[in-house]
Coordinates of C-alpha atoms in Angstrom, one line a residue:
Chain A
M1144 CA 135.3 74.1 80.4
S1145 CA 132.0 75.0 79.8
A1146 CA 131.5 75.9 76.3
D1147 CA 130.4 79.2 77.2
Q1148 CA 133.5 80.3 79.3
R1149 CA 135.7 79.2 77.0
G1150 CA 137.6 82.1 75.0
P1151 CA 137.0 83.4 71.1
E1152 CA 135.6 80.5 69.0
V1153 CA 134.8 81.3 65.4
G1154 CA 133.3 78.3 62.9
V1155 CA 134.2 80.2 59.6
A1156 CA 137.6 81.4 59.2
G1157 CA 138.8 84.3 57.6
A1158 CA 138.5 87.0 60.9
A1159 CA 141.5 88.3 61.8
G1160 CA 140.7 90.1 64.7
A1161 CA 138.0 88.1 65.7
V1162 CA 136.3 89.1 69.9
G1163 CA 133.6 87.6 71.9
A1164 CA 131.5 85.3 70.4
V1165 CA 132.1 86.2 66.6
G1166 CA 134.0 89.0 65.2
A1167 CA 134.3 91.8 65.4
V1168 CA 134.7 91.8 60.9
G1169 CA 131.1 92.2 59.5
A1170 CA 128.9 89.7 60.7
E1171 CA 128.4 87.2 57.5
D1172 CA 132.3 86.7 57.4
V1173 CA 132.8 85.0 60.5
H1174 CA 130.4 83.0 62.4
V1175 CA 129.5 81.4 65.6
S1176 CA 130.7 77.7 66.4
A1177 CA 127.0 75.3 66.3
S1178 CA 128.2 74.3 69.9
R1179 CA 128.0 78.1 70.6
I1180 CA 124.0 77.8 69.0
E1181 CA 123.4 74.8 70.6
G1182 CA 124.2 76.6 74.8
Y1183 CA 121.9 80.2 72.9
A1184 CA 118.9 77.3 72.4
R1185 CA 119.1 76.2 75.4
G1186 CA 120.2 79.5 77.4
A1187 CA 122.4 77.9 78.2
L1188 CA 125.9 81.4 77.4
R1189 CA 126.4 83.5 79.8
A1190 CA 124.1 86.8 79.3
E1191 CA 126.6 88.8 78.2
L1192 CA 127.4 86.1 75.1
F1193 CA 123.7 85.1 74.5
V1194 CA 123.1 88.9 73.7
E1195 CA 126.1 89.1 71.4
V1196 CA 125.3 85.6 70.0
E1197 CA 121.1 86.7 69.7
D1198 CA 123.0 90.2 68.2
H1199 CA 124.6 88.0 65.2
L1200 CA 121.9 86.4 64.3
G1201 CA 119.5 89.3 64.0
Q1202 CA 122.7 89.7 60.9
C1203 CA 123.5 86.2 60.1
L1204 CA 121.5 84.0 57.7
H1205 CA 123.6 81.1 58.0
C1206 CA 123.8 81.1 61.2
R1207 CA 119.9 81.2 61.8
T1208 CA 119.5 78.2 59.5
V1209 CA 122.8 76.6 61.9
L1210 CA 120.0 77.5 64.4
A1211 CA 117.0 75.9 63.2
S1212 CA 118.3 73.3 63.0
I1213 CA 119.9 72.2 65.6
A1214 CA 116.5 74.2 68.1
S1215 CA 113.0 74.4 68.3
R1216 CA 111.6 77.3 69.2
S1217 CA 110.6 76.1 72.1
R1218 CA 113.6 75.3 73.9
T1219 CA 114.9 79.1 72.5
D1220 CA 112.3 80.7 74.0
A1221 CA 113.3 78.5 77.2
G1222 CA 116.4 80.2 76.5
W1223 CA 115.3 83.8 76.6
R1224 CA 113.0 83.1 79.3
Q1225 CA 116.1 82.0 81.0
L1226 CA 118.7 85.0 80.2
S1227 CA 115.4 87.3 80.9
E1228 CA 115.6 84.9 84.9
R1229 CA 119.7 85.8 85.0
L1230 CA 119.2 89.9 84.0
D1231 CA 116.2 90.7 86.7
A1232 CA 118.2 88.7 89.6
P1233 CA 118.7 91.1 92.4
S1234 CA 122.7 91.6 92.5
R1235 CA 124.8 89.9 95.4
S1236 CA 127.1 90.9 97.5
R1237 CA 130.1 88.0 98.3
L1238 CA 128.3 87.9 101.4
E1239 CA 125.0 87.7 100.5
G1240 CA 125.9 84.8 98.4
L1241 CA 127.9 83.0 100.6
F1242 CA 124.6 82.8 103.0
V1243 CA 123.0 81.7 99.5
T1244 CA 125.8 78.9 98.6
V1245 CA 125.9 77.1 102.6
G1246 CA 122.1 77.0 101.7
V1247 CA 120.7 80.4 103.6
P1248 CA 117.0 80.6 101.7
E1249 CA 118.0 83.7 99.1
H1250 CA 115.0 85.4 100.3
L1251 CA 116.0 85.6 103.7
A1252 CA 120.2 85.8 103.3
R1253 CA 118.3 89.2 101.6
L1254 CA 116.5 90.2 104.1
A1255 CA 119.9 89.9 106.3
M1256 CA 121.7 91.4 104.1
A1257 CA 119.9 94.8 102.5
T1258 CA 121.2 97.0 105.4
P1259 CA 123.9 98.9 103.6
V1260 CA 126.0 98.9 106.6
L1261 CA 126.7 94.7 106.6
R1262 CA 127.9 95.5 103.5
R1263 CA 131.0 97.2 103.2
S1264 CA 130.8 100.3 106.7
W1265 CA 130.5 97.5 109.2
L1266 CA 132.7 94.8 107.8
A1267 CA 136.2 96.9 107.3
A1268 CA 135.2 98.9 110.9
A1269 CA 135.0 95.1 111.5
V1270 CA 138.2 94.4 110.0
T1271 CA 139.8 97.0 111.3
A1272 CA 138.9 96.4 115.3
L1273 CA 140.2 92.9 115.2
L1274 CA 143.7 93.9 113.9
F1275 CA 144.5 96.5 116.2
A1276 CA 143.5 94.2 118.8
L1277 CA 146.0 91.7 116.9
L1278 CA 148.4 95.1 116.7
A1279 CA 148.1 95.5 120.4
A1280 CA 148.6 91.2 121.0
R1281 CA 151.8 90.4 119.4
L1282 CA 152.9 93.6 121.3
S1283 CA 152.5 92.8 124.9
P1284 CA 151.3 89.5 125.0
A1285 CA 150.9 89.3 128.3
V1286 CA 147.4 91.7 127.5
S1287 CA 146.6 89.0 124.5
A1288 CA 143.8 87.4 126.5
T1289 CA 142.5 90.8 127.3
V1290 CA 142.4 92.3 124.9
L1291 CA 140.6 90.1 122.5
L1292 CA 137.5 89.7 125.2
L1293 CA 137.1 93.9 125.7
V1294 CA 137.3 93.9 121.6
A1295 CA 135.2 90.8 120.1
P1296 CA 131.9 90.9 121.6
L1297 CA 132.2 95.0 120.7
V1298 CA 132.2 94.0 117.1
P1299 CA 128.7 93.0 116.8
V1300 CA 126.9 94.7 119.0
T1301 CA 128.1 97.7 116.4
G1302 CA 126.5 95.7 114.5
V1303 CA 123.9 95.1 115.2
A1304 CA 123.5 98.6 116.5
L1305 CA 124.3 99.9 112.8
S1306 CA 121.5 97.8 111.3
Y1307 CA 118.2 98.3 111.7
G1308 CA 115.5 101.1 113.7
P1309 CA 115.6 104.4 111.7
A1310 CA 119.0 106.2 112.1
A1311 CA 120.6 102.7 110.3
D1312 CA 117.6 101.3 107.9
P1313 CA 116.6 103.2 105.7
M1314 CA 113.5 100.9 105.1
Y1315 CA 112.9 101.7 108.2
E1316 CA 109.1 102.8 108.8
L1317 CA 107.6 101.0 105.3
G1318 CA 109.2 97.9 107.2
L1319 CA 107.1 98.2 110.7
V1320 CA 103.9 97.9 108.4
M1321 CA 105.2 94.3 106.1
P1322 CA 103.5 91.0 107.1
V1323 CA 107.4 89.8 107.7
S1324 CA 107.5 91.4 111.8
S1325 CA 110.3 93.4 112.1
L1326 CA 111.9 92.2 115.2
R1327 CA 112.1 88.6 113.2
L1328 CA 114.2 91.2 110.3
V1329 CA 115.8 92.2 113.7
L1330 CA 116.4 89.2 115.4
L1331 CA 117.8 87.3 110.9
R1332 CA 119.9 90.5 111.8
S1333 CA 121.6 90.1 114.8
A1334 CA 122.5 86.8 113.4
T1335 CA 124.2 87.6 111.0
V1336 CA 125.9 89.8 112.8
L1337 CA 126.9 87.3 115.5
L1338 CA 127.4 85.0 113.3
T1339 CA 130.3 87.0 111.2
S1340 CA 132.3 88.4 114.4
A1341 CA 132.3 85.1 114.8
V1342 CA 134.4 84.0 112.0
L1343 CA 136.7 86.8 111.8
G1344 CA 136.6 87.0 115.6
A1345 CA 138.3 83.6 115.5
V1346 CA 140.5 83.9 113.2
A1347 CA 141.5 86.7 115.2
A1348 CA 142.3 84.2 117.9
L1349 CA 143.7 81.7 115.9
A1350 CA 146.9 84.8 115.5
M1351 CA 146.4 85.3 119.1
P1352 CA 149.9 83.7 121.6
V1353 CA 146.4 82.6 123.7
Q1354 CA 145.3 79.1 124.7
G1355 CA 142.4 77.8 126.7
L1356 CA 138.9 78.8 127.7
A1357 CA 141.2 82.5 125.9
L1358 CA 140.4 81.4 122.7
F1359 CA 136.7 81.4 122.6
G1360 CA 135.7 83.2 126.0
W1361 CA 135.3 86.4 123.7
L1362 CA 131.5 84.5 123.0
A1363 CA 129.7 84.0 125.5
P1364 CA 130.5 88.0 126.4
S1365 CA 129.2 88.7 122.7
L1366 CA 125.7 86.3 123.3
A1367 CA 126.3 88.6 126.5
V1368 CA 126.0 92.3 125.2
V1369 CA 123.6 91.4 122.1
T1370 CA 121.5 90.3 123.9
L1371 CA 121.2 92.7 126.2
A1372 CA 121.4 95.5 123.3
L1373 CA 118.2 94.1 122.0
A1374 CA 116.1 93.9 125.5
L1375 CA 117.5 97.6 125.7
S1376 CA 115.9 99.0 122.7
A1377 CA 113.2 97.7 123.2
Y1378 CA 113.3 101.1 124.9
L1379 CA 116.0 102.7 124.1
E1380 CA 117.3 103.9 120.3
A1381 CA 119.3 100.9 119.0
G1382 CA 122.0 103.3 118.5
I1383 CA 122.7 104.3 122.2
A1384 CA 121.1 100.8 123.8
A1385 CA 123.8 99.5 122.0
G1386 CA 126.2 102.2 123.7
V1387 CA 125.0 101.3 127.0
A1388 CA 125.5 97.5 126.6
G1389 CA 129.3 98.3 125.1
A1390 CA 129.8 100.6 128.1
V1391 CA 128.9 98.0 130.9
W1392 CA 130.8 95.2 129.5
V1393 CA 134.0 97.5 128.8
A1394 CA 132.9 99.0 131.8
S1395 CA 132.4 94.2 133.3
V1396 CA 136.2 93.9 132.0
A1397 CA 138.5 96.2 133.7
W1398 CA 136.7 95.9 136.2
A1399 CA 137.4 92.0 135.7
G1400 CA 141.1 93.3 135.8
W1401 CA 142.6 95.0 133.2
G1402 CA 145.8 95.0 132.3
S1403 CA 146.4 91.9 134.6
T1404 CA 148.8 89.5 133.7
T1405 CA 146.8 86.6 134.6
R1406 CA 143.6 85.2 133.1
S1407 CA 141.1 88.2 133.3
A1408 CA 138.3 87.3 136.4
L1409 CA 135.5 87.1 133.5
L1410 CA 137.2 83.6 131.3
T1411 CA 136.6 81.7 134.6
G1412 CA 133.7 79.3 134.1
P1413 CA 131.4 80.8 136.5
A1414 CA 132.2 84.3 134.6
Q1415 CA 131.3 83.3 131.7
A1416 CA 128.1 81.1 133.3
A1417 CA 127.1 84.4 133.6
C1418 CA 127.6 85.6 130.6
V1419 CA 125.3 82.9 129.4
L1420 CA 122.0 83.7 132.2
V1421 CA 122.7 87.2 130.8
A1422 CA 122.5 86.1 127.5
S1423 CA 119.1 84.3 128.4
V1424 CA 117.8 87.3 130.8
G1425 CA 118.1 89.2 127.9
A1426 CA 116.5 87.2 125.6
G1427 CA 113.5 86.8 128.0
L1428 CA 113.1 90.3 127.6
V1429 CA 113.1 90.3 124.1
A1430 CA 110.3 88.6 123.3
A1431 CA 108.8 89.7 126.6
Q1432 CA 108.8 92.3 125.1
R1433 CA 108.5 92.3 121.1
H1434 CA 105.2 93.9 120.4
R1435 CA 107.3 97.2 120.7
F1436 CA 109.6 96.3 118.2
E1437 CA 107.0 96.5 115.8
Q1438 CA 105.6 99.7 116.9
G1439 CA 107.5 103.1 114.9
S1440 CA 109.7 104.6 117.0
W1441 CA 108.9 107.8 116.3
R1442 CA 106.3 107.7 120.2
S1443 CA 108.3 107.7 122.5
G1444 CA 109.5 111.1 120.7
R1445 CA 113.1 110.0 119.7
R1446 CA 112.3 110.7 115.8
S1447 CA 110.0 113.4 114.8
T1448 CA 106.4 113.2 113.6
A1449 CA 104.3 115.9 110.9
Chain B
M873 CA 78.2 109.5 98.1
S874 CA 79.1 105.1 96.6
G875 CA 77.0 103.7 99.2
S876 CA 79.6 100.1 99.0
E877 CA 80.6 99.7 102.1
S878 CA 82.2 101.0 104.9
T879 CA 86.3 99.3 105.0
V880 CA 87.8 101.6 107.4
N881 CA 86.1 103.3 110.9
V882 CA 87.8 104.9 113.1
R883 CA 86.4 106.2 115.8
S884 CA 86.9 108.8 118.2
V885 CA 91.1 107.9 117.9
S886 CA 93.4 109.9 119.9
V887 CA 97.4 109.3 119.5
G888 CA 99.2 111.1 121.9
F889 CA 103.2 112.2 121.8
R890 CA 104.9 113.1 124.9
G891 CA 101.3 114.7 126.6
R892 CA 100.4 116.4 123.3
P893 CA 98.3 115.1 122.1
A894 CA 98.6 114.8 117.6
L895 CA 95.8 113.5 117.0
D896 CA 92.9 113.9 118.8
G897 CA 89.2 112.0 119.1
V898 CA 89.3 111.6 114.8
S899 CA 86.5 109.4 114.0
F900 CA 85.5 108.4 110.6
V901 CA 85.6 106.1 106.9
L902 CA 86.3 105.5 104.2
R903 CA 85.0 104.0 100.8
P904 CA 86.6 102.0 98.6
G905 CA 87.5 104.9 95.3
V906 CA 90.4 107.6 96.2
T907 CA 89.5 109.9 99.7
G908 CA 91.7 112.7 100.4
L909 CA 93.5 113.9 103.6
L910 CA 94.5 118.0 103.6
G911 CA 95.8 119.5 106.6
P912 CA 98.3 122.2 107.2
N913 CA 102.1 121.1 108.3
G914 CA 101.6 119.4 112.1
A915 CA 97.9 118.9 112.1
G916 CA 98.8 115.3 111.9
K917 CA 97.9 113.2 109.1
T918 CA 101.3 111.6 109.0
T919 CA 100.5 110.2 112.7
L920 CA 97.0 109.4 111.2
L921 CA 98.4 107.6 108.5
R922 CA 100.7 105.3 110.2
V923 CA 98.5 104.0 112.9
L924 CA 95.8 103.2 109.0
A925 CA 99.3 101.5 108.3
T926 CA 99.4 100.2 111.7
A927 CA 102.6 101.5 112.4
I928 CA 101.1 103.0 115.4
S929 CA 98.4 101.9 118.3
P930 CA 96.0 104.0 119.0
D931 CA 95.7 105.5 122.5
R932 CA 92.0 105.6 122.7
G933 CA 89.0 104.8 119.9
E934 CA 88.4 101.6 118.3
L935 CA 89.5 101.2 115.1
S936 CA 88.7 99.3 112.5
L937 CA 90.5 98.1 108.8
L938 CA 89.4 95.6 106.2
G939 CA 87.3 93.8 108.2
E940 CA 90.1 92.9 111.2
D941 CA 90.8 94.7 114.0
P942 CA 94.4 96.4 114.1
G943 CA 94.9 96.1 118.2
T944 CA 95.3 91.9 118.2
G945 CA 98.0 90.4 116.8
P946 CA 96.1 88.0 114.1
G947 CA 93.9 91.2 112.7
K948 CA 97.3 93.2 112.0
L949 CA 98.8 90.5 110.1
A950 CA 95.7 90.0 108.8
I951 CA 95.0 93.7 107.5
R952 CA 99.2 94.2 107.0
R953 CA 98.7 91.4 103.8
R954 CA 96.3 93.6 102.0
L955 CA 98.2 97.3 102.4
G956 CA 100.5 99.0 100.4
Y957 CA 101.4 102.4 102.0
L958 CA 103.9 104.9 100.5
P959 CA 105.4 106.6 103.3
Q960 CA 105.6 110.6 103.1
N961 CA 109.3 109.4 102.9
P962 CA 110.4 107.0 101.4
G963 CA 114.2 105.1 102.3
F964 CA 115.6 103.5 99.9
H965 CA 119.1 101.7 100.7
P966 CA 121.3 103.1 98.5
G967 CA 123.2 100.7 96.7
F968 CA 119.2 99.4 95.0
T969 CA 117.8 99.4 91.8
A970 CA 114.5 100.0 90.9
L971 CA 113.9 96.0 90.4
E972 CA 115.8 95.4 94.0
F973 CA 113.9 97.9 95.2
V974 CA 110.8 95.5 95.3
D975 CA 111.6 92.6 94.9
Y976 CA 113.1 93.9 98.3
V977 CA 109.5 94.7 99.9
A978 CA 107.8 91.5 98.5
I979 CA 110.1 89.8 100.2
L980 CA 108.6 91.0 103.0
K981 CA 104.9 91.0 102.0
E982 CA 106.4 87.2 102.4
L983 CA 107.0 86.4 98.8
T984 CA 109.1 83.7 99.1
D985 CA 108.8 81.7 96.6
R986 CA 111.4 82.6 93.4
R987 CA 109.6 82.7 90.0
A988 CA 106.0 83.7 92.3
R989 CA 107.7 87.0 93.0
R990 CA 109.5 88.2 89.9
A991 CA 106.4 88.3 87.8
E992 CA 105.0 90.1 91.1
V993 CA 107.3 92.8 91.0
L994 CA 107.8 92.9 86.9
R995 CA 104.3 93.5 86.2
V996 CA 104.3 96.8 89.5
L997 CA 107.1 98.1 87.3
E998 CA 104.8 97.4 84.3
T999 CA 102.1 99.6 86.4
V1000 CA 103.7 102.3 87.0
G1001 CA 105.4 102.5 83.9
L1002 CA 109.0 101.9 84.8
A1003 CA 109.6 98.2 83.8
D1004 CA 112.4 99.8 81.5
Q1005 CA 114.3 101.3 83.8
R1006 CA 113.9 98.7 86.2
A1007 CA 118.0 98.1 86.2
K1008 CA 119.0 101.5 87.1
K1009 CA 120.5 102.4 90.8
I1010 CA 117.6 103.9 92.2
K1011 CA 119.6 107.2 93.2
A1012 CA 120.4 107.9 89.2
L1013 CA 116.7 108.6 88.5
S1014 CA 114.4 111.6 89.2
G1015 CA 112.2 112.4 91.8
G1016 CA 109.6 111.0 90.0
M1017 CA 110.0 107.7 89.6
R1018 CA 111.8 107.4 92.5
Q1019 CA 108.4 108.4 93.6
R1020 CA 106.1 105.7 91.1
V1021 CA 109.1 102.9 92.7
A1022 CA 107.6 104.3 96.3
L1023 CA 103.9 103.1 95.0
A1024 CA 105.2 100.1 93.1
A1025 CA 106.0 98.9 96.2
A1026 CA 103.5 99.5 98.2
I1027 CA 101.0 97.8 95.6
I1028 CA 102.6 94.4 95.7
G1029 CA 100.2 92.0 96.3
D1030 CA 97.2 93.4 94.8
P1031 CA 96.3 95.3 98.1
D1032 CA 92.7 96.7 99.6
L1033 CA 93.6 100.0 100.5
L1034 CA 96.2 102.4 99.9
V1035 CA 97.8 104.2 102.2
L1036 CA 99.1 107.3 100.1
D1037 CA 101.8 110.1 102.4
E1038 CA 102.5 113.0 100.3
P1039 CA 103.8 111.2 97.2
T1040 CA 103.1 114.3 95.2
V1041 CA 105.8 116.5 97.2
G1042 CA 108.0 117.2 95.4
L1043 CA 107.2 117.0 91.5
D1044 CA 106.9 118.9 88.2
P1045 CA 103.1 119.4 86.6
E1046 CA 103.9 116.3 84.6
Q1047 CA 105.1 114.1 86.9
R1048 CA 102.1 114.5 89.2
L1049 CA 99.2 114.7 86.5
R1050 CA 101.3 110.7 85.8
F1051 CA 101.5 110.4 89.1
R1052 CA 97.8 111.2 90.0
E1053 CA 96.5 109.4 86.3
L1054 CA 98.2 105.7 88.9
V1055 CA 96.1 107.2 91.5
A1056 CA 93.0 107.2 89.8
D1057 CA 93.8 104.0 88.7
L1058 CA 94.8 102.7 92.4
G1059 CA 91.5 103.6 92.9
E1060 CA 89.2 101.6 90.7
G1061 CA 87.9 99.0 93.3
R1062 CA 90.3 100.2 96.0
T1063 CA 90.4 102.8 99.7
V1064 CA 92.8 104.6 98.9
L1065 CA 93.3 107.6 101.3
L1066 CA 95.7 110.4 100.0
S1067 CA 96.9 112.8 102.0
T1068 CA 97.8 115.9 100.1
H1069 CA 99.6 119.6 99.7
Q1070 CA 97.8 120.6 96.7
T1071 CA 94.0 121.1 96.6
E1072 CA 94.2 120.6 93.5
D1073 CA 95.0 116.9 93.9
V1074 CA 91.8 115.9 95.6
S1075 CA 89.9 118.4 93.0
A1076 CA 91.3 115.9 90.0
L1077 CA 91.4 112.8 91.5
C1078 CA 88.6 111.7 94.9
R1079 CA 85.8 110.9 95.4
R1080 CA 85.7 112.3 99.5
V1081 CA 87.8 114.9 101.9
I1082 CA 89.2 114.8 105.1
V1083 CA 90.8 118.5 106.5
L1084 CA 92.4 116.8 109.7
D1085 CA 93.9 120.7 111.2
R1086 CA 95.1 120.5 114.6
G1087 CA 94.2 116.5 115.4
V1088 CA 91.1 117.3 114.5
V1089 CA 88.6 116.2 111.6
K1090 CA 87.2 119.9 110.7
F1091 CA 85.2 118.5 107.7
Q1092 CA 84.6 115.5 106.4
G1093 CA 82.2 115.6 103.1
L1094 CA 82.3 116.4 99.2
P1095 CA 85.0 117.7 97.5
A1096 CA 81.9 119.9 96.5
E1097 CA 80.6 120.7 99.7
L1098 CA 84.3 121.8 100.6
K1099 CA 84.2 124.3 98.4
A1100 CA 80.9 125.4 99.0
V1101 CA 81.8 126.4 102.2
A1102 CA 83.6 129.2 100.2
E1103 CA 80.2 130.1 98.3
G1104 CA 79.2 133.6 98.1
R1105 CA 82.5 134.7 99.9
V1106 CA 85.1 135.6 97.7
W1107 CA 85.3 138.5 95.8
S1108 CA 87.6 140.7 93.8
S1109 CA 88.6 143.7 94.4
T1110 CA 90.7 146.7 92.7
E1111 CA 93.1 147.4 95.9
R1112 CA 94.1 145.2 98.9
D1113 CA 90.7 144.7 100.8
R1114 CA 92.3 144.9 104.9
T1115 CA 89.0 142.9 105.6
A1116 CA 90.1 140.0 103.7
L1117 CA 91.0 137.0 106.1
A1118 CA 93.2 136.8 102.7
G1119 CA 93.5 137.6 99.3
W1120 CA 96.3 138.2 96.5
R1121 CA 96.8 139.9 93.8
T1122 CA 96.6 137.0 90.2
G1123 CA 97.4 137.6 86.8
E1124 CA 95.5 140.3 86.2
G1125 CA 96.5 142.6 87.9
T1126 CA 93.5 142.4 90.6
F1127 CA 92.7 141.2 94.2
R1128 CA 91.2 137.7 95.1
N1129 CA 89.9 137.8 98.1
I1130 CA 88.9 136.0 100.7
G1131 CA 86.7 135.6 103.7
T1132 CA 83.3 138.7 104.7
P1133 CA 82.5 140.0 101.3
P1134 CA 81.8 144.3 101.5
Q1135 CA 77.8 144.7 100.5
E1136 CA 79.2 145.7 96.8
A1137 CA 81.2 143.4 95.9
R1138 CA 81.6 141.9 93.1
R1139 CA 81.9 138.3 94.3
L1140 CA 83.9 134.4 92.6
A1141 CA 83.2 131.3 91.9
P1142 CA 84.9 130.0 94.7
T1143 CA 87.7 126.6 94.2
L1144 CA 87.9 123.8 96.0
E1145 CA 91.1 125.7 97.8
D1146 CA 89.5 128.3 99.4
G1147 CA 86.9 126.3 100.8
Y1148 CA 90.2 124.7 102.4
L1149 CA 91.9 127.9 103.2
L1150 CA 88.5 129.4 105.2
L1151 CA 87.8 126.0 106.4
L1152 CA 91.3 126.5 108.6
D1153 CA 90.5 130.1 109.4
G1154 CA 88.2 129.1 110.8
A1155 CA 85.2 129.6 109.1
P1156 CA 81.4 128.1 110.3
A1157 CA 81.3 125.7 108.1
A1158 CA 78.9 124.3 110.2
D1159 CA 76.5 126.6 108.5
Q1160 CA 76.6 125.2 105.4
G1161 CA 75.4 122.0 107.0
V1162 CA 79.1 119.7 105.6
L1163 CA 80.5 120.3 108.5
R1164 CA 80.1 116.9 109.8

C-alpha cells in the first residue's frame, strides 16, 4: 500500500480524534509523518491529501523544518507542478478511462467519447435492448437466434446516429471548421460505438441458448447496417440515414423468416458474405463522398440559416 | 485605411439554399484589424461567416483566405490551422468544465501533446480572464463567461483570422464592455471579422465596416463614412414627423428623426446607427461617395 493510500498517519502523539493527513486539533499539536512529507515533496500524494498537507505546513514550523531537511526546493516545485497538472486533467468517463488503459492515445479517446450520448444514454439503451432480447430468447428459445440477429445490429446503428451531426453533437458547427476532419471524427465515433456494441452483443450472445454461426452471425450485419447508415448520411441527416438503414435491416430479417424455428436465411455463409459486401460498398461510398462530411448540413436545408 | 496587405479576398461569392440566394455576388477584402459586419436578421451574415470559416463552400465566386484557396483540400486544411471561429450558438457538451471544453477544441486543433496542450489551454483561459473559473461546469457559468470560454476556444493556437458571429448578443453592458476589450486586443496584428447587430460595437472597435442586406454588400468603408451617410438627414422635432423614414421619442421628450428633413428643421449630429438605418432604408449612399 502506498503512503498516500493509508489512513490517518500522525507523527507526534496526542491527537485524539485526528482525521485525514493531520489531526483535526490545533495544527501545532499534531504533525505529518516524515514519509508523507516526503510524498508531498515528490508530488506523490493524492490531490486532496497534497492540499491538506500543504495547509498544515503553512501553520506548523516543525513540519516545515522536516520538509526543509528532506526535500530541496526544486523537488517541492516539481510536486506542485504535478499536482497542478492532475487538478487540471480533464475528467474521464469509465469507458474513456478503459480505452486509455488499453493503449488508445488519450486525445483519440477524448474525441471518441466527447459525444454526450456515448457517455450514458446510449449505453443504457443498448444494455436495455439486449436485456430485452435476452429475456425474449429465454421465454422462447426457438427464436433466440433471430431475436439476437434482429436487435444486435440495431444497437450500433442507433449509437452512430446519436454520436454526430447537428442534432446530436452540440459542437457540430465548431467541429466542422477544425483541422481534424469531420469524417475522421465520424469514423472514430462510429468505430467506438461498433466496438462497444460488439462487446455488449457478445456478452448477450453467450448468455443466450444459441450456438454456431448464430453466436456471432450478427457481427457482419452490424457492420453492414452501420456502414450503410454512414454512406446514407452523406446525403441525409444522420438520424434519418440510421432510420433507413435500420428499417432495411428489420425488413431483411422479416423477409428471411421472422419467428422461423429453423435457422434464419441470414445466418448462412452466402448471406453473411452479402453483408460484408454491403459493408465494403458502403465504405467505398463514404470514401467517395468524404467531402460531403466536411460541409455543414445547412446546405440541404435540413437546418435553418441566418 | 491601413496600408497593410489584404488577408481575405472575397470576389463575387454567391451561396443559395434551395434556389433562394443567401449571398448574391458578395465582394470585399479584409486586412489586419477588426472589421465589423452589420446587417439585419436574414441578411446573410451567418452564411457569410460560415463561408469564411470554411464550413460552407460558395456556389460561385472566388475566395482567398490567408493566401490559401479553401476550395482545395490542402488549402482548406492550411486555413483551418490558422483560423479561429466563434459560431453564433457555440454548443457545449453539458458535462464539460471550461477547461475540458477548451481542451477538447485544442485536440480538434491538432494539439495532441498533453503538456503543450495544457499550457496553451491555460494561456487562452488566462487571456479571457477565466483561468480561475476553469474547473467550473460551463452550465454553471453566466452568459458572458460562456461567451468568453467560446472565445478562448476560438483563439487556441493564436489564429491569424478570427471570425466572430454575434458574440455580444445577450451580454449585459458590463460584459459587453469586457468583451470589446478582449476583441480589441485580439485585433492587434490579426484579421478579425465581427458580426454584430450593435452599431455601438462597430463604433467602439472596428477599423472598417461592411453592411450586408438581403445577401448583398450595401456598404464597405470606414465607420466615419457610414456615419456620413446620415449627414444633414437627422433632425429633432417636438411632434412626431410623419415625413421621416424613422423617428423616436428621446429621453428629453423631443423626437429624433431620420430621413429627408424639412427646410426649417433643427439638424442633429448623426451617429453610426443613423447612417446604418438610412442605408438599409434605401438611402442614396452612392451620392455620398461611400457605396463600394
